[in-house]
Coordinates of C-alpha atoms in Angstrom, one line a residue:
M1 CA -190.0 -52.0 -166.4
D2 CA -192.9 -51.8 -164.0
S3 CA -191.3 -51.0 -160.6
Y4 CA -193.8 -53.2 -158.8
K5 CA -193.0 -56.2 -161.0
K6 CA -190.6 -58.8 -159.8
I7 CA -187.5 -59.2 -161.9
R8 CA -186.1 -62.5 -163.0
L9 CA -182.6 -63.2 -161.7
M10 CA -179.7 -65.6 -162.4
L11 CA -176.6 -66.3 -160.3
V12 CA -173.5 -67.3 -162.1
G13 CA -171.0 -69.0 -159.8
T14 CA -172.1 -70.7 -156.6
G15 CA -168.9 -71.6 -154.7
G16 CA -166.7 -69.6 -152.3
Y17 CA -167.8 -65.9 -152.0
A18 CA -171.0 -66.7 -153.9
Q19 CA -172.3 -68.3 -150.7
F20 CA -173.0 -64.8 -149.4
Y21 CA -175.1 -64.1 -152.5
L22 CA -177.0 -67.3 -151.9
E23 CA -177.8 -66.0 -148.4
T24 CA -178.9 -62.7 -149.8
L25 CA -181.1 -64.4 -152.4
S26 CA -182.9 -66.4 -149.7
R27 CA -184.1 -63.4 -147.7
P28 CA -187.8 -62.5 -147.8
E29 CA -187.2 -58.8 -148.4
L30 CA -185.3 -59.6 -151.6
L31 CA -187.9 -62.2 -152.8
Q32 CA -190.5 -59.4 -152.7
K33 CA -188.6 -57.7 -155.5
A34 CA -187.0 -60.6 -157.5
E35 CA -187.5 -64.1 -158.5
F36 CA -184.3 -66.2 -158.3
V37 CA -185.0 -68.5 -161.2
C38 CA -181.7 -70.2 -162.0
A39 CA -178.0 -70.7 -161.2
A40 CA -175.1 -71.7 -163.5
D41 CA -171.8 -73.2 -162.4
P42 CA -169.8 -76.0 -164.1
F43 CA -168.4 -77.0 -160.7
M44 CA -171.6 -76.7 -158.6
S45 CA -171.4 -78.9 -155.5
A46 CA -174.1 -81.6 -155.2
E47 CA -175.2 -80.1 -151.9
T48 CA -175.7 -76.6 -153.5
K49 CA -177.5 -78.1 -156.5
S50 CA -179.8 -80.1 -154.3
A51 CA -180.6 -77.1 -152.1
L52 CA -181.4 -74.8 -155.0
E53 CA -183.5 -77.3 -156.8
A54 CA -185.5 -77.9 -153.6
K55 CA -186.4 -74.2 -153.8
S56 CA -187.4 -74.6 -157.5
V57 CA -184.3 -72.8 -158.7
R58 CA -183.1 -74.5 -161.9
T59 CA -179.4 -75.3 -162.1
F60 CA -177.1 -75.4 -165.2
D61 CA -173.4 -76.1 -165.9
D62 CA -173.3 -73.3 -168.5
M63 CA -174.7 -69.8 -168.4
Q64 CA -175.6 -69.7 -172.1
K65 CA -177.6 -72.9 -171.6
A66 CA -179.5 -71.1 -168.9
Y67 CA -180.4 -68.2 -171.1
N68 CA -181.4 -70.5 -173.9
E69 CA -183.8 -72.5 -171.7
M70 CA -185.0 -69.9 -169.2
G71 CA -186.0 -67.1 -171.5
P72 CA -185.5 -63.5 -170.5
I73 CA -183.3 -62.8 -167.4
D74 CA -183.5 -59.3 -166.1
L75 CA -180.4 -59.3 -163.9
T76 CA -177.4 -61.6 -163.9
L77 CA -175.2 -61.8 -160.8
C78 CA -171.6 -62.9 -161.7
V79 CA -169.6 -64.2 -158.8
T80 CA -166.9 -66.0 -160.7
P81 CA -163.1 -66.1 -160.8
L82 CA -161.5 -62.8 -161.9
P83 CA -160.2 -64.1 -165.4
Y84 CA -163.8 -64.9 -166.5
H85 CA -165.5 -61.5 -165.6
L86 CA -165.3 -60.0 -169.1
A87 CA -166.6 -63.1 -170.9
H88 CA -169.4 -63.5 -168.4
I89 CA -170.4 -59.9 -168.6
R90 CA -170.4 -60.0 -172.4
T91 CA -172.5 -63.2 -172.4
A92 CA -175.0 -61.6 -170.1
V93 CA -175.6 -58.3 -172.0
Q94 CA -175.6 -60.2 -175.3
N95 CA -178.6 -62.1 -173.9
G96 CA -180.4 -58.9 -172.8
S97 CA -179.5 -59.0 -169.1
H98 CA -178.3 -56.3 -166.8
V99 CA -175.2 -57.4 -164.7
L100 CA -173.8 -57.1 -161.2
C101 CA -170.3 -58.5 -161.4
E102 CA -168.4 -59.2 -158.1
K103 CA -165.3 -57.2 -157.5
P104 CA -162.6 -56.6 -158.8
A105 CA -163.6 -55.7 -162.3
A106 CA -160.7 -57.1 -164.2
P107 CA -157.0 -58.2 -163.6
V108 CA -155.6 -55.9 -166.3
L109 CA -156.7 -52.9 -168.5
E110 CA -157.0 -54.9 -171.7
Q111 CA -159.9 -56.8 -170.0
L112 CA -161.5 -53.7 -168.5
E113 CA -161.6 -51.5 -171.6
P114 CA -164.1 -53.8 -173.4
M115 CA -166.3 -53.7 -170.3
I116 CA -166.3 -49.9 -170.3
A117 CA -167.2 -50.0 -174.0
L118 CA -170.1 -52.3 -173.2
E119 CA -171.1 -50.1 -170.4
Q120 CA -171.4 -47.2 -172.8
T121 CA -172.9 -48.9 -175.8
C122 CA -174.8 -52.1 -174.9
G123 CA -178.0 -50.5 -173.5
K124 CA -177.8 -52.6 -170.4
G125 CA -176.5 -51.6 -166.9
I126 CA -173.3 -53.1 -165.7
A127 CA -172.3 -52.7 -162.0
I128 CA -169.1 -53.8 -160.2
G129 CA -169.6 -55.0 -156.7
F130 CA -167.1 -53.1 -154.6
Q131 CA -169.5 -53.1 -151.6
W132 CA -168.0 -50.1 -149.9
S133 CA -169.0 -48.0 -153.0
F134 CA -172.6 -49.0 -152.2
A135 CA -172.4 -48.4 -148.4
P136 CA -174.7 -45.5 -147.3
A137 CA -172.1 -44.1 -144.9
M138 CA -169.4 -43.9 -147.7
L139 CA -171.9 -42.4 -150.1
A140 CA -173.1 -39.8 -147.6
C141 CA -169.5 -38.8 -146.9
K142 CA -168.7 -38.6 -150.6
R143 CA -171.7 -36.2 -151.1
D144 CA -170.2 -33.9 -148.5
I145 CA -166.8 -34.1 -150.1
L146 CA -168.3 -33.2 -153.5
N147 CA -170.3 -30.4 -152.0
G148 CA -167.0 -28.9 -150.7
K149 CA -167.8 -29.4 -147.0
F150 CA -164.2 -30.3 -146.1
G151 CA -162.3 -28.3 -148.7
K152 CA -159.9 -29.7 -151.3
P153 CA -158.5 -33.2 -150.8
L154 CA -154.9 -33.3 -149.8
Y155 CA -154.0 -37.0 -149.4
A156 CA -155.5 -40.3 -148.3
K157 CA -154.0 -43.5 -147.0
A158 CA -154.8 -47.1 -146.1
L159 CA -153.0 -49.9 -144.3
V160 CA -154.4 -53.5 -144.4
L161 CA -152.4 -56.4 -143.1
W162 CA -154.2 -59.7 -143.6
P163 CA -152.3 -62.9 -142.9
R164 CA -153.1 -65.7 -145.3
P165 CA -152.1 -69.4 -144.9
E166 CA -150.4 -71.3 -147.6
S167 CA -153.7 -73.1 -148.2
Y168 CA -155.3 -69.8 -149.3
F169 CA -153.1 -69.8 -152.4
R170 CA -154.4 -73.3 -153.3
R171 CA -158.0 -72.3 -153.2
G172 CA -160.5 -72.9 -156.0
S173 CA -159.0 -74.4 -159.2
G174 CA -155.5 -73.3 -158.2
W175 CA -155.5 -69.7 -159.5
G176 CA -154.6 -68.1 -156.1
G177 CA -151.4 -66.0 -156.3
R178 CA -151.0 -66.8 -160.1
R179 CA -149.9 -64.3 -162.7
F180 CA -150.9 -66.5 -165.6
G181 CA -153.1 -69.6 -166.2
K182 CA -151.8 -72.8 -167.7
D183 CA -153.1 -71.6 -171.1
G184 CA -151.4 -68.2 -170.8
T185 CA -154.5 -66.4 -169.7
I186 CA -153.7 -63.4 -167.5
I187 CA -155.0 -64.1 -163.9
N188 CA -153.0 -61.5 -161.9
D189 CA -154.4 -62.6 -158.5
S190 CA -152.7 -60.6 -155.7
V191 CA -153.2 -58.9 -152.4
A192 CA -153.9 -55.6 -154.4
S193 CA -156.0 -57.0 -157.2
N194 CA -158.2 -59.2 -155.1
A195 CA -158.1 -59.7 -151.3
T196 CA -157.7 -56.0 -150.3
A197 CA -158.8 -54.5 -153.5
H198 CA -161.7 -52.8 -151.8
Y199 CA -159.5 -50.5 -149.9
L200 CA -157.3 -49.4 -152.8
H201 CA -160.4 -48.8 -154.9
N202 CA -162.0 -46.9 -152.1
L203 CA -159.1 -44.4 -151.9
Y204 CA -159.7 -43.6 -155.6
F205 CA -163.5 -43.8 -155.4
M206 CA -164.0 -41.3 -152.5
L207 CA -161.9 -38.7 -154.3
G208 CA -163.8 -39.0 -157.6
D209 CA -165.5 -35.9 -159.1
A210 CA -169.0 -37.5 -159.2
M211 CA -170.9 -40.1 -157.2
N212 CA -170.1 -42.8 -159.8
T213 CA -166.5 -41.9 -160.7
S214 CA -163.1 -42.4 -159.2
A215 CA -160.0 -40.2 -159.3
M216 CA -157.4 -41.3 -161.9
P217 CA -153.7 -41.6 -160.9
V218 CA -151.3 -39.6 -163.1
E219 CA -148.1 -40.8 -161.3
L220 CA -147.4 -44.1 -159.5
E221 CA -144.6 -45.1 -157.2
T222 CA -144.8 -48.8 -156.5
S223 CA -143.0 -51.7 -154.8
V224 CA -144.0 -55.3 -154.5
G225 CA -142.6 -58.2 -152.5
R226 CA -143.1 -61.9 -152.1
A227 CA -142.6 -64.3 -149.1
N228 CA -145.0 -67.1 -150.1
D229 CA -144.2 -69.8 -152.7
I230 CA -146.4 -68.1 -155.4
E231 CA -146.0 -66.6 -158.8
N232 CA -147.3 -63.1 -157.9
Y233 CA -146.6 -60.8 -155.0
D234 CA -148.1 -60.9 -151.6
T235 CA -146.9 -57.5 -150.3
V236 CA -147.4 -54.1 -151.9
S237 CA -146.8 -50.4 -151.5
V238 CA -148.4 -47.8 -153.8
K239 CA -148.1 -44.0 -153.7
A240 CA -150.2 -42.3 -156.4
K241 CA -150.5 -38.7 -157.4
L242 CA -154.1 -38.0 -158.7
E243 CA -155.4 -35.9 -161.5
N244 CA -156.9 -33.5 -158.9
G245 CA -153.5 -32.9 -157.2
A246 CA -154.1 -35.1 -154.1
E247 CA -152.0 -38.1 -153.3
I248 CA -152.9 -41.6 -152.0
L249 CA -150.8 -44.2 -150.1
Y250 CA -151.8 -47.8 -150.0
L251 CA -149.9 -50.4 -148.0
S252 CA -150.9 -54.1 -147.7
S253 CA -149.5 -57.6 -147.2
H254 CA -150.4 -61.2 -146.6
A255 CA -146.9 -62.0 -145.4
V256 CA -147.6 -61.0 -141.8
K257 CA -148.5 -62.9 -138.6
H258 CA -151.0 -60.5 -137.0
T259 CA -154.1 -59.0 -138.5
Q260 CA -154.4 -55.3 -139.0
N261 CA -157.9 -54.5 -140.3
P262 CA -158.1 -51.4 -142.5
L263 CA -156.7 -48.2 -141.2
I264 CA -158.0 -45.5 -143.5
E265 CA -157.7 -41.7 -143.5
F266 CA -158.7 -38.9 -145.9
H267 CA -157.1 -35.6 -145.3
F268 CA -158.7 -32.4 -146.6
E269 CA -158.1 -28.7 -146.1
R270 CA -160.6 -28.5 -143.3
A271 CA -161.1 -32.0 -142.0
V272 CA -159.8 -35.5 -141.6
V273 CA -162.2 -38.4 -142.5
S274 CA -161.2 -41.6 -140.8
Y275 CA -162.5 -45.2 -140.7
D276 CA -162.3 -47.0 -137.4
C277 CA -161.9 -50.7 -138.0
D278 CA -162.8 -51.5 -134.4
T279 CA -166.2 -49.8 -134.5
N280 CA -166.6 -50.1 -138.3
C281 CA -167.6 -46.4 -138.3
L282 CA -166.7 -43.5 -140.6
T283 CA -166.2 -40.1 -139.0
A284 CA -165.1 -36.6 -140.1
S285 CA -163.2 -34.5 -137.6
C286 CA -163.4 -30.9 -138.8
A287 CA -160.9 -28.1 -138.2
D288 CA -163.5 -26.1 -136.3
G289 CA -163.7 -28.9 -133.7
S290 CA -167.0 -30.3 -134.9
T291 CA -167.5 -33.9 -136.1
V292 CA -169.7 -35.6 -138.6
E293 CA -170.7 -39.2 -137.7
Y294 CA -171.6 -41.2 -140.8
G295 CA -172.1 -44.4 -138.9
P296 CA -171.3 -48.0 -139.6
V297 CA -169.9 -48.9 -143.1
D298 CA -172.2 -51.5 -144.5
G299 CA -170.0 -54.0 -146.3
S300 CA -172.8 -56.6 -146.9
V301 CA -173.7 -58.2 -150.2
D302 CA -177.4 -57.3 -149.5
T303 CA -176.9 -53.5 -150.1
K304 CA -175.3 -53.8 -153.5
V305 CA -177.8 -56.4 -154.7
H306 CA -180.8 -54.4 -153.6
T307 CA -179.3 -51.2 -155.2
V308 CA -178.9 -52.9 -158.5
I309 CA -182.3 -54.7 -158.3
D310 CA -184.0 -51.3 -157.7
A311 CA -182.1 -49.8 -160.6
V312 CA -183.4 -52.6 -162.9
R313 CA -187.0 -52.3 -161.7
E314 CA -187.0 -48.5 -162.0
N315 CA -185.0 -48.6 -165.3
N316 CA -182.7 -46.0 -163.8
W317 CA -179.0 -46.8 -163.5
S318 CA -178.0 -43.3 -162.3
S319 CA -178.3 -44.5 -158.7
V320 CA -175.7 -47.3 -159.2
P321 CA -172.4 -45.9 -157.8
C322 CA -169.9 -48.4 -159.2
L323 CA -169.5 -49.1 -162.9
P324 CA -166.7 -50.6 -164.9
S325 CA -165.4 -47.1 -165.6
T326 CA -165.5 -46.3 -161.9
A327 CA -163.2 -49.2 -161.3
K328 CA -160.6 -48.0 -163.9
P329 CA -158.1 -46.4 -161.5
H330 CA -157.9 -49.6 -159.5
V331 CA -157.4 -51.7 -162.6
Y332 CA -154.9 -49.2 -163.9
T333 CA -152.9 -49.6 -160.7
V334 CA -152.9 -53.4 -160.5
D335 CA -152.1 -53.5 -164.3
A336 CA -149.0 -51.3 -163.6
L337 CA -148.0 -53.5 -160.7
F338 CA -148.4 -56.5 -163.0
R339 CA -146.4 -55.1 -165.9
R340 CA -143.9 -52.7 -164.5
S341 CA -143.1 -53.7 -160.9
E342 CA -140.3 -56.2 -160.3
I343 CA -141.2 -58.5 -157.4
V344 CA -138.7 -58.4 -154.6
P345 CA -138.2 -61.8 -153.0
F346 CA -137.9 -61.6 -149.2
P347 CA -134.8 -63.6 -148.1
Q348 CA -135.3 -67.0 -146.4
E349 CA -133.5 -65.9 -143.3
M350 CA -136.2 -63.2 -142.7
I351 CA -139.2 -65.6 -143.3
A352 CA -140.7 -67.5 -140.4
V353 CA -143.6 -69.9 -140.1
Y354 CA -146.8 -69.8 -138.0
E355 CA -149.0 -72.8 -137.2
P356 CA -146.4 -75.2 -138.6
D357 CA -148.2 -78.4 -137.7
D358 CA -151.6 -77.5 -139.2
P359 CA -151.6 -77.8 -143.1
E360 CA -154.7 -75.6 -143.4
K361 CA -153.5 -72.9 -141.1
R362 CA -149.7 -73.0 -141.7
G363 CA -148.4 -69.7 -143.2
V364 CA -145.3 -67.6 -143.5
F365 CA -144.5 -64.1 -142.4
V366 CA -141.6 -61.7 -142.8
R367 CA -139.9 -60.6 -139.6
G368 CA -140.1 -56.9 -139.0
L369 CA -142.5 -56.2 -141.8
E370 CA -145.5 -55.4 -139.7
E371 CA -143.6 -52.8 -137.7
A372 CA -142.1 -51.3 -140.9
F373 CA -145.6 -50.9 -142.4
H374 CA -147.0 -49.2 -139.3
K375 CA -144.1 -46.7 -139.3
A376 CA -144.6 -46.0 -143.0
Y377 CA -148.3 -45.5 -142.5
Q378 CA -147.8 -43.1 -139.6
A379 CA -145.2 -41.2 -141.5
N380 CA -147.3 -41.1 -144.7
R381 CA -144.5 -42.5 -146.8
P382 CA -144.3 -45.4 -149.2
M383 CA -142.1 -48.5 -148.8
D384 CA -139.4 -49.6 -151.2
F385 CA -138.9 -53.3 -150.3
A386 CA -135.5 -53.6 -152.0
E387 CA -134.3 -50.6 -150.1
W388 CA -135.8 -51.9 -146.8
L389 CA -133.8 -55.1 -147.2
R390 CA -130.5 -53.4 -147.6

């Protein structure tokens, strides 16, 4: 494709997180590269439909109808619920379109493996939108890691505590916190597969052996717990040994009262790379006393959309850092949590309520859990929730 020619772009999904995509697609700098020609969503709000049509963006209730009526689409942005990612990616590439699919890639391996097969055989580019994998600061740091600047990786860890009200699990069409849909479809929506998926994926991604790969786990030690009235878990601990010999620790929960934004560290032979959630900056502190400042971590939708648009215009997918295959360690882990980990119910006497009088803000938390997570993170050890309750 002529790199000076605008590409034709379609958005699939317009609710929820897709609003950030709609903002990106309205920016003048993007419109210099791409023409936003249509959007598809069977549940598109009247307000969104009206706003898009006022900008001459055609709207459809089905993505195949859009392909049939609009002619060639160069890039499809899929911002749809997790269980539909595979079907929507397949429809896009079968219609000759490249794809950027919002994270996470898939709820289980059986839905990811066909994506990887498509990635390798369909002749079209498929990207997965873990935005930290597109962030210039993360990519600059990963280049230094791959170049051996810090020595071998030893271990990495992340702690993310994000309270979520009970209304959060009723979002959308009711798939929040579900293991299965009413028709038996695997949903596997959880704190690890969705809300804090970025940070679990990032631990694997930064330790991959190439810019667009992630390190695979070879051993997993897991525990999951539940305080909310949901089908799946809301609290998780994962310790993984990687194929390169390093280990990762991932701790996360929604069943807390206070927010702890991501605490992340990567330990190497000659440096510690840390993410400061207060400044949003990534820094390497080296054993010789020097530091490397990588700057703010750009978590915007803009960066990944521009990266993929440029790849389509230049017909060069090598610059795209996150593919379905890149996401495999994350999906492998949440698949194992789904199939092999028994959910530990937190006892009612340990569960308390915050904002009890506001139906939109009311939520539950487990007494003592936040403190236990912080201690585990500092000690670099996983949690076993059944053992913790004894």
